[in-house]
Each structure stands twice: as C-alpha cells, then as structure tokens.
PDB file of C-alpha atoms in Angstrom:
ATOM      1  CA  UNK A  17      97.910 257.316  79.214  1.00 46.00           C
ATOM      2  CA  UNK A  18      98.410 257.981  75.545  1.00 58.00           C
ATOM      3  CA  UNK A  19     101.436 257.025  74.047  1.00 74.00           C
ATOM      4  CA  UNK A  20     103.075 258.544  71.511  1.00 88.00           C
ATOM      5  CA  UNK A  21     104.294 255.776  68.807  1.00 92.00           C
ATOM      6  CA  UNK A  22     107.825 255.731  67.222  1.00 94.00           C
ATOM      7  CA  UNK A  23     107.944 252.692  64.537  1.00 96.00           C
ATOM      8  CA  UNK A  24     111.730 251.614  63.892  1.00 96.00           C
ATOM      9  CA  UNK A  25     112.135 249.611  60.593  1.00 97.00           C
ATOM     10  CA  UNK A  26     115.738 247.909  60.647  1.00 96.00           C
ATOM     11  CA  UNK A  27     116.868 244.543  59.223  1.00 96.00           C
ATOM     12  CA  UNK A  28     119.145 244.630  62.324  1.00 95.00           C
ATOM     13  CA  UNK A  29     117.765 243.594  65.715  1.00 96.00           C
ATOM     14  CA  UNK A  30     120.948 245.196  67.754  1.00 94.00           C
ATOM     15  CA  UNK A  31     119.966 248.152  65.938  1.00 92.00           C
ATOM     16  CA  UNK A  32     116.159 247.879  66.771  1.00 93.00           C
ATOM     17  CA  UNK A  33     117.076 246.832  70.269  1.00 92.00           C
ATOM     18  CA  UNK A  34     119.304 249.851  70.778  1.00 88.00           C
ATOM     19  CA  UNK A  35     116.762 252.191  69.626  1.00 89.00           C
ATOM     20  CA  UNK A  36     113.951 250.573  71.685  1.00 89.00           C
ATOM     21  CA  UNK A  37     115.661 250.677  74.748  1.00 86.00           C
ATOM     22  CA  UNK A  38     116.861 254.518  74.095  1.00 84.00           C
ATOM     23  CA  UNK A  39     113.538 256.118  73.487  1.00 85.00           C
ATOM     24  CA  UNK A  40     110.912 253.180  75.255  1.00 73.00           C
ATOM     25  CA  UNK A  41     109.878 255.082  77.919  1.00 70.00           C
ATOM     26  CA  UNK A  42     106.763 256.034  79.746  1.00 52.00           C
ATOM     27  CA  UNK A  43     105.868 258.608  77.611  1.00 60.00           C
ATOM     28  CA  UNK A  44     106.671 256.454  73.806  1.00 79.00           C
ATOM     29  CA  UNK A  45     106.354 253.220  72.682  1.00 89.00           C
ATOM     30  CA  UNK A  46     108.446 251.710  70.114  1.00 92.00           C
ATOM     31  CA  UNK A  47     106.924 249.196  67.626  1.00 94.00           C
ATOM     32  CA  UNK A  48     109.441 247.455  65.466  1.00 96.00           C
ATOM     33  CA  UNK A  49     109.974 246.379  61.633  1.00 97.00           C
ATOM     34  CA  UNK A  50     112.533 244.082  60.645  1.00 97.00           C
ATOM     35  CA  UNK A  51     112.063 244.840  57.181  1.00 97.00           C
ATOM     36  CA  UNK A  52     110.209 247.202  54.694  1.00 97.00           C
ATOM     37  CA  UNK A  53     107.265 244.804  53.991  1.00 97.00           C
ATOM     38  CA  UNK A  54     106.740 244.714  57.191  1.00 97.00           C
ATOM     39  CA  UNK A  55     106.714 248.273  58.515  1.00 98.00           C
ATOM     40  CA  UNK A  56     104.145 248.001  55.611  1.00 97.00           C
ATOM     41  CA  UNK A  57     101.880 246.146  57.539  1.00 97.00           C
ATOM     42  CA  UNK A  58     101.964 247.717  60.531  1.00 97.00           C
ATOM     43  CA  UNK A  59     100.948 251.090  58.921  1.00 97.00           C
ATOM     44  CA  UNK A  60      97.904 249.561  57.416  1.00 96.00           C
ATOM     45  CA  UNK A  61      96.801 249.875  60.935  1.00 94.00           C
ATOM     46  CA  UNK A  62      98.604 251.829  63.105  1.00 94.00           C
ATOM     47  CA  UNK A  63      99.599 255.496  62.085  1.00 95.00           C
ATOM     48  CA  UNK A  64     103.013 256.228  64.576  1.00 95.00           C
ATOM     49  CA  UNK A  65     104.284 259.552  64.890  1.00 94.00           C
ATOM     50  CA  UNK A  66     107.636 259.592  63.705  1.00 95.00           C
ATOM     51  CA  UNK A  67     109.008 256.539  61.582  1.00 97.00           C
ATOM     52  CA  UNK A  68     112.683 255.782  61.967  1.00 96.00           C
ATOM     53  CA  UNK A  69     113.845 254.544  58.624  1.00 97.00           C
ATOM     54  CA  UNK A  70     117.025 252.011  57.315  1.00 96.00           C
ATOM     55  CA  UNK A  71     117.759 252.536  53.958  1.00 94.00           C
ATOM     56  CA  UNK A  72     119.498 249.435  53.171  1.00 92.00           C
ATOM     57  CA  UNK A  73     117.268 246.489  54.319  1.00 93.00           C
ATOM     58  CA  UNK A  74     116.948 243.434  52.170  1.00 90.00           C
ATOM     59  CA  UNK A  75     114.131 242.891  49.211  1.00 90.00           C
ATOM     60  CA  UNK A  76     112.351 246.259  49.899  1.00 94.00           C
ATOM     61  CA  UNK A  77     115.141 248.773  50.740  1.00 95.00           C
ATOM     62  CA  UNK A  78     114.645 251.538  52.890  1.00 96.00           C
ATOM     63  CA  UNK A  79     113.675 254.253  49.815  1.00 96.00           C
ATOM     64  CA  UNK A  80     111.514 251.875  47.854  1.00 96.00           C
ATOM     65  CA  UNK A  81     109.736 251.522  51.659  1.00 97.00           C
ATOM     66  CA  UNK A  82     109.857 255.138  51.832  1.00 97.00           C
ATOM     67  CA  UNK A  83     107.698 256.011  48.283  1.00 97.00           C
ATOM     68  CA  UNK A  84     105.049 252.996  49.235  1.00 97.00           C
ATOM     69  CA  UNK A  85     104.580 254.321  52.719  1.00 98.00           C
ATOM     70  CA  UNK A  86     104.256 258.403  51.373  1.00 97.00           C
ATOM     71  CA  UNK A  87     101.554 257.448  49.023  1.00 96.00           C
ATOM     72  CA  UNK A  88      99.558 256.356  51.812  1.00 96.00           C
ATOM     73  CA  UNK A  89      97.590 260.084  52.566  1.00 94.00           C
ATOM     74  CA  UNK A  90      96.729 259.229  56.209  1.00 93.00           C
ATOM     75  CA  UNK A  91     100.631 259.232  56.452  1.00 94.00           C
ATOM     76  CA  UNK A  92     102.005 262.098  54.576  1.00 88.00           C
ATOM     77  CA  UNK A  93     102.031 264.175  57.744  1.00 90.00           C
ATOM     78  CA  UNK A  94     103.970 261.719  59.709  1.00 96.00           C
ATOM     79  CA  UNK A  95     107.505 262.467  60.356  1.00 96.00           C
ATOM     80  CA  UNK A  96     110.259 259.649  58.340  1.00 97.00           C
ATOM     81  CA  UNK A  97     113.755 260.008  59.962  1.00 96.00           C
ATOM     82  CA  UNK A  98     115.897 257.964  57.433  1.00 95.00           C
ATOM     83  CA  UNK A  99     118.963 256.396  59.102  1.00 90.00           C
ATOM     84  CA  UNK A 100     121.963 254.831  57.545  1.00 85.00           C
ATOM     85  CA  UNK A 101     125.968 254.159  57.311  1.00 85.00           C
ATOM     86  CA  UNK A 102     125.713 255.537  53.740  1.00 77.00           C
ATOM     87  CA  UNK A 103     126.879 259.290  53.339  1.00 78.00           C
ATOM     88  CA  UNK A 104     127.018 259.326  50.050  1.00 83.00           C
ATOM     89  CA  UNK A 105     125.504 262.738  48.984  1.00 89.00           C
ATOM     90  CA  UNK A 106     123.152 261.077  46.215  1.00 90.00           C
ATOM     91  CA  UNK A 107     121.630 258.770  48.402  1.00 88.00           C
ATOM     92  CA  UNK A 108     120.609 261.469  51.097  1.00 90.00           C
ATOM     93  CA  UNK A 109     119.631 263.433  48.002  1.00 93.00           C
ATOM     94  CA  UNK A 110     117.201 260.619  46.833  1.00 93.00           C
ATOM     95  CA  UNK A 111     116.051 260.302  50.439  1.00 94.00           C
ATOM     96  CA  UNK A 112     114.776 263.888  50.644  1.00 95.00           C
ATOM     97  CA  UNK A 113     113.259 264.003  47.045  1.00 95.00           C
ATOM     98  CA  UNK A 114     111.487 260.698  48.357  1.00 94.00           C
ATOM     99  CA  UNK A 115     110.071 262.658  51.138  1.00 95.00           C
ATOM    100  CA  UNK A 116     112.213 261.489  54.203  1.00 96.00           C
ATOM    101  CA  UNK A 117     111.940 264.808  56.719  1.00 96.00           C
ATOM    102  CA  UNK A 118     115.456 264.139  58.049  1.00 95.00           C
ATOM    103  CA  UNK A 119     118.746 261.797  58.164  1.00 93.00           C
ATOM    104  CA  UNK A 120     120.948 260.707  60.868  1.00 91.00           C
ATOM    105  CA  UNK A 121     124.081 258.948  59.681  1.00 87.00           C
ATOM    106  CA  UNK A 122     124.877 255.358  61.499  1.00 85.00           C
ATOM    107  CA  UNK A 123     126.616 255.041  64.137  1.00 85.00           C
ATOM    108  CA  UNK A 124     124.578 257.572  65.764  1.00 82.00           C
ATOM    109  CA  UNK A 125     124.843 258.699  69.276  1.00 83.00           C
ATOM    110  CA  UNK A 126     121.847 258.664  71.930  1.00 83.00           C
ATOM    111  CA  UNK A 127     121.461 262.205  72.275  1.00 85.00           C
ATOM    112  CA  UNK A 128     121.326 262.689  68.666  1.00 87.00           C
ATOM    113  CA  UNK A 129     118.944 260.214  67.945  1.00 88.00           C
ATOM    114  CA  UNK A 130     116.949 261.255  71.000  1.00 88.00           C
ATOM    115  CA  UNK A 131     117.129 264.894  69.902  1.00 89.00           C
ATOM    116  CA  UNK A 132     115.726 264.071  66.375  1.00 90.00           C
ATOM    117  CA  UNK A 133     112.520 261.859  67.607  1.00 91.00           C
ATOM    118  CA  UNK A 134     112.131 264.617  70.368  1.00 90.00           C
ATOM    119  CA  UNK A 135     111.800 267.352  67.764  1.00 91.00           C
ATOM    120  CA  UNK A 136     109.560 265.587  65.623  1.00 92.00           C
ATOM    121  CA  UNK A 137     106.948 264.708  68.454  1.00 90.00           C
ATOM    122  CA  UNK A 138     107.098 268.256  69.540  1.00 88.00           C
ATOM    123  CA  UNK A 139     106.044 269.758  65.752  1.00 85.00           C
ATOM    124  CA  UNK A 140     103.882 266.767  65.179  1.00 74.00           C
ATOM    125  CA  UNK A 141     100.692 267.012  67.223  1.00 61.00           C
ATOM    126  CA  UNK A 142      98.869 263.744  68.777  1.00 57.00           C
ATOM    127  CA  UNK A 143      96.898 262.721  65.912  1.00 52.00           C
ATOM    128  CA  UNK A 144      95.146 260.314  67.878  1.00 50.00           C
ATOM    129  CA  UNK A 145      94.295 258.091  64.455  1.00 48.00           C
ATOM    130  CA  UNK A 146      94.160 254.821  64.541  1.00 44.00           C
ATOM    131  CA  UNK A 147      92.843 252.010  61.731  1.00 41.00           C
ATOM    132  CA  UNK A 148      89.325 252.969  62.561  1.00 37.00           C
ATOM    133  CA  UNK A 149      89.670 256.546  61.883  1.00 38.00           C
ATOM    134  CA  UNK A 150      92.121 256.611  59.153  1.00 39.00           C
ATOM    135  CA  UNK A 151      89.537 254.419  56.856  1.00 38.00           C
ATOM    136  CA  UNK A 152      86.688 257.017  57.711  1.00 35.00           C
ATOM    137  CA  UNK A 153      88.482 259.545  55.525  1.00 34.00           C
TER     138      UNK A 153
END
C-alpha cells in the first residue's frame, strides 16, 4: 500500500509524538525532524506530501527552514503547514511571503490539525517521487 508521507519538523518530541500518534495511521506515515537541518536532510531524499512546520526551533528556525526547503523545485508543490505559539501578525505575515500554504496556532486541537493535513492530501495528488525520480528532472 502506498502511503502518503506527512514530515513533522519540531524541536519538541511531545510535540512530534502528539502529532505522530494523531495522524499515523494506515493510510499516512509520519517521518519526523527534530530540527530544521534535519528536515533538510530528509528532503534530499524523500519528497512528503504535506510538511508540518515549527517556526521557532533552535540554530535554523522554522522560516529560515522554510526559504531553504522552497528553493528546492521538486518541492515547491508540496504543501508547508507552519505551526507555532506565536500570533504575532508579522510573523504569520513573514510565514506566508516565505511561502508557508497555511498556519495553525499552538496549542492546536486534533481535529484541527487533522482537518488541515486532510485538506492538503486531498488537493495534493500522490506524486509518487522519490530520490530517484526527483534527480531525473
């Protein structure tokens, strides 16, 4: 069966846990990033379909994560769901000119958060790419 791939990049493991265990079903797996180097890494060979996004994670914060990873072409159609306690207008401002496709303010609820990933699967179509494919472009 073909998974659909959700990568969550948080310095927090509760967070990364809680997220895991909400949407880690039969139908997604969730790959996790403790911080923005390495969520980083992971995309150099795995393209996900939505990428859950902190924005305040130590050494590479979560918008300085979210430029680097948007000037990689094989994921500029991949849906970035930026997630954080800030509310601060600017900052969610600077997220969208970045090129984050949404926000979701911590705490966040289950069905929120489930809501969000499930819309973004549902307009993103399985890609199917993988390492081998993206570097064939």
């Amino acid at each position: 069966m073909n998974h659909r791939v959700v990568l969550v990049v948080d310095d927090e493991p509760r967070i990364r846990a809680f997220v895991r265990e909400a949407l880690g079903d039969a139908v997604l797996r969730v790959e996790e990033a403790a911080t923005g180097l390495e969520a980083l890494d992971i995309t150099a060979s795995l393209v996900p379909d939505v990428i859950l996004l902190d924005i305040h994670m130590p050494r590479l914060d979560g918008l300085r994560t979210l430029e680097r990873l948007r000037r990689r072409p094989y994921l500029d159609r991949v849906p970035i769901v930026m997630f954080s306690v800030e509310r601060d207008a600017e900052v969610v401002t600077a997220a969208y000119a970045r090129g984050a496709d949404d926000y979701v303010a911590k705490p966040f609820d289950l069905e929120t958060l489930e809501a969000k990933v499930a819309h973004w699967l549902e307009t993103r179509p399985d890609h199917g790419l993988n390492a081998a494919t993206r570097f064939a472009w």
